[in-house]
């Protein structure tokens, strides 16, 4: 359960970091916070991959989302 939450959180933080990079580049400023945010998200996904001991695929993201939603009930 914890790894599923970290996987989802890492994907969301990584996606928001990429959007932050694009926004800061549009403002013509150095995207330091966007780079840090994206690195944090990628690091969380890498941590889940190392802890689970198996290769992560895109097909595992929906399964992780539904497992987390199922645990909330």
mmCIF file of N, CA, C and O in Angstrom, residues 39-62:
data_model
loop_
_atom_site.group_PDB
_atom_site.id
_atom_site.type_symbol
_atom_site.label_atom_id
_atom_site.label_comp_id
_atom_site.label_asym_id
_atom_site.label_seq_id
_atom_site.Cartn_x
_atom_site.Cartn_y
_atom_site.Cartn_z
ATOM 1 N N UNK A 39 12.792 16.209 -10.205
ATOM 2 C CA UNK A 39 13.754 15.257 -9.651
ATOM 3 C C UNK A 39 13.181 14.538 -8.430
ATOM 4 O O UNK A 39 13.425 13.350 -8.235
ATOM 5 N N UNK A 40 12.400 15.236 -7.620
ATOM 6 C CA UNK A 40 11.755 14.615 -6.468
ATOM 7 C C UNK A 40 10.765 13.539 -6.907
ATOM 8 O O UNK A 40 10.740 12.435 -6.362
ATOM 9 N N UNK A 41 9.961 13.838 -7.922
ATOM 10 C CA UNK A 41 9.005 12.860 -8.430
ATOM 11 C C UNK A 41 9.680 11.647 -9.038
ATOM 12 O O UNK A 41 9.289 10.504 -8.787
ATOM 13 N N UNK A 42 10.722 11.868 -9.812
ATOM 14 C CA UNK A 42 11.464 10.761 -10.423
ATOM 15 C C UNK A 42 12.157 9.935 -9.352
ATOM 16 O O UNK A 42 12.200 8.702 -9.430
ATOM 17 N N UNK A 43 12.667 10.600 -8.327
ATOM 18 C CA UNK A 43 13.306 9.885 -7.228
ATOM 19 C C UNK A 43 12.336 8.994 -6.478
ATOM 20 O O UNK A 43 12.682 7.878 -6.079
ATOM 21 N N UNK A 44 11.109 9.460 -6.297
ATOM 22 C CA UNK A 44 10.101 8.636 -5.619
ATOM 23 C C UNK A 44 9.745 7.407 -6.449
ATOM 24 O O UNK A 44 9.596 6.305 -5.920
ATOM 25 N N UNK A 45 9.610 7.584 -7.755
ATOM 26 C CA UNK A 45 9.307 6.450 -8.629
ATOM 27 C C UNK A 45 10.477 5.476 -8.638
ATOM 28 O O UNK A 45 10.284 4.253 -8.596
ATOM 29 N N UNK A 46 11.697 5.979 -8.652
ATOM 30 C CA UNK A 46 12.878 5.113 -8.613
ATOM 31 C C UNK A 46 12.945 4.340 -7.299
ATOM 32 O O UNK A 46 13.296 3.165 -7.277
ATOM 33 N N UNK A 47 12.589 4.993 -6.200
ATOM 34 C CA UNK A 47 12.590 4.351 -4.898
ATOM 35 C C UNK A 47 11.589 3.195 -4.860
ATOM 36 O O UNK A 47 11.880 2.119 -4.347
ATOM 37 N N UNK A 48 10.411 3.407 -5.432
ATOM 38 C CA UNK A 48 9.403 2.342 -5.492
ATOM 39 C C UNK A 48 9.922 1.174 -6.314
ATOM 40 O O UNK A 48 9.741 0.011 -5.943
ATOM 41 N N UNK A 49 10.591 1.470 -7.418
ATOM 42 C CA UNK A 49 11.122 0.396 -8.257
ATOM 43 C C UNK A 49 12.187 -0.403 -7.519
ATOM 44 O O UNK A 49 12.222 -1.623 -7.604
ATOM 45 N N UNK A 50 13.059 0.261 -6.771
ATOM 46 C CA UNK A 50 14.099 -0.445 -6.031
ATOM 47 C C UNK A 50 13.518 -1.270 -4.877
ATOM 48 O O UNK A 50 13.962 -2.377 -4.612
ATOM 49 N N UNK A 51 12.510 -0.747 -4.193
ATOM 50 C CA UNK A 51 11.914 -1.453 -3.068
ATOM 51 C C UNK A 51 11.063 -2.639 -3.508
ATOM 52 O O UNK A 51 11.002 -3.647 -2.823
ATOM 53 N N UNK A 52 10.387 -2.499 -4.653
ATOM 54 C CA UNK A 52 9.517 -3.585 -5.100
ATOM 55 C C UNK A 52 10.310 -4.725 -5.721
ATOM 56 O O UNK A 52 9.843 -5.860 -5.734
ATOM 57 N N UNK A 53 11.467 -4.449 -6.259
ATOM 58 C CA UNK A 53 12.303 -5.491 -6.843
ATOM 59 C C UNK A 53 11.847 -5.952 -8.211
ATOM 60 O O UNK A 53 12.292 -6.978 -8.708
ATOM 61 N N UNK A 54 10.935 -5.231 -8.829
ATOM 62 C CA UNK A 54 10.481 -5.598 -10.166
ATOM 63 C C UNK A 54 10.469 -4.358 -11.051
ATOM 64 O O UNK A 54 10.471 -3.239 -10.563
ATOM 65 N N UNK A 55 10.434 -4.597 -12.335
ATOM 66 C CA UNK A 55 10.445 -3.494 -13.277
ATOM 67 C C UNK A 55 9.054 -2.865 -13.342
ATOM 68 O O UNK A 55 8.047 -3.569 -13.408
ATOM 69 N N UNK A 56 8.989 -1.544 -13.307
ATOM 70 C CA UNK A 56 7.717 -0.847 -13.384
ATOM 71 C C UNK A 56 7.343 -0.590 -14.833
ATOM 72 O O UNK A 56 8.189 -0.249 -15.651
ATOM 73 N N UNK A 57 6.072 -0.757 -15.133
ATOM 74 C CA UNK A 57 5.549 -0.450 -16.466
ATOM 75 C C UNK A 57 4.383 0.517 -16.324
ATOM 76 O O UNK A 57 3.863 0.731 -15.224
ATOM 77 N N UNK A 58 3.961 1.091 -17.430
ATOM 78 C CA UNK A 58 2.826 2.013 -17.386
ATOM 79 C C UNK A 58 1.533 1.304 -17.016
ATOM 80 O O UNK A 58 0.605 1.922 -16.514
ATOM 81 N N UNK A 59 1.459 0.003 -17.249
ATOM 82 C CA UNK A 59 0.251 -0.753 -16.912
ATOM 83 C C UNK A 59 0.069 -0.880 -15.408
ATOM 84 O O UNK A 59 -1.038 -1.170 -14.946
ATOM 85 N N UNK A 60 1.099 -0.664 -14.618
ATOM 86 C CA UNK A 60 0.985 -0.790 -13.163
ATOM 87 C C UNK A 60 0.429 0.470 -12.495
ATOM 88 O O UNK A 60 -0.005 0.414 -11.352
ATOM 89 N N UNK A 61 0.447 1.597 -13.192
ATOM 90 C CA UNK A 61 -0.070 2.829 -12.595
ATOM 91 C C UNK A 61 -1.579 2.762 -12.337
ATOM 92 O O UNK A 61 -2.018 3.099 -11.236
ATOM 93 N N UNK A 62 -2.404 2.338 -13.305
ATOM 94 C CA UNK A 62 -3.844 2.245 -12.988
ATOM 95 C C UNK A 62 -4.141 1.231 -11.887
ATOM 96 O O UNK A 62 -5.022 1.464 -11.054
#
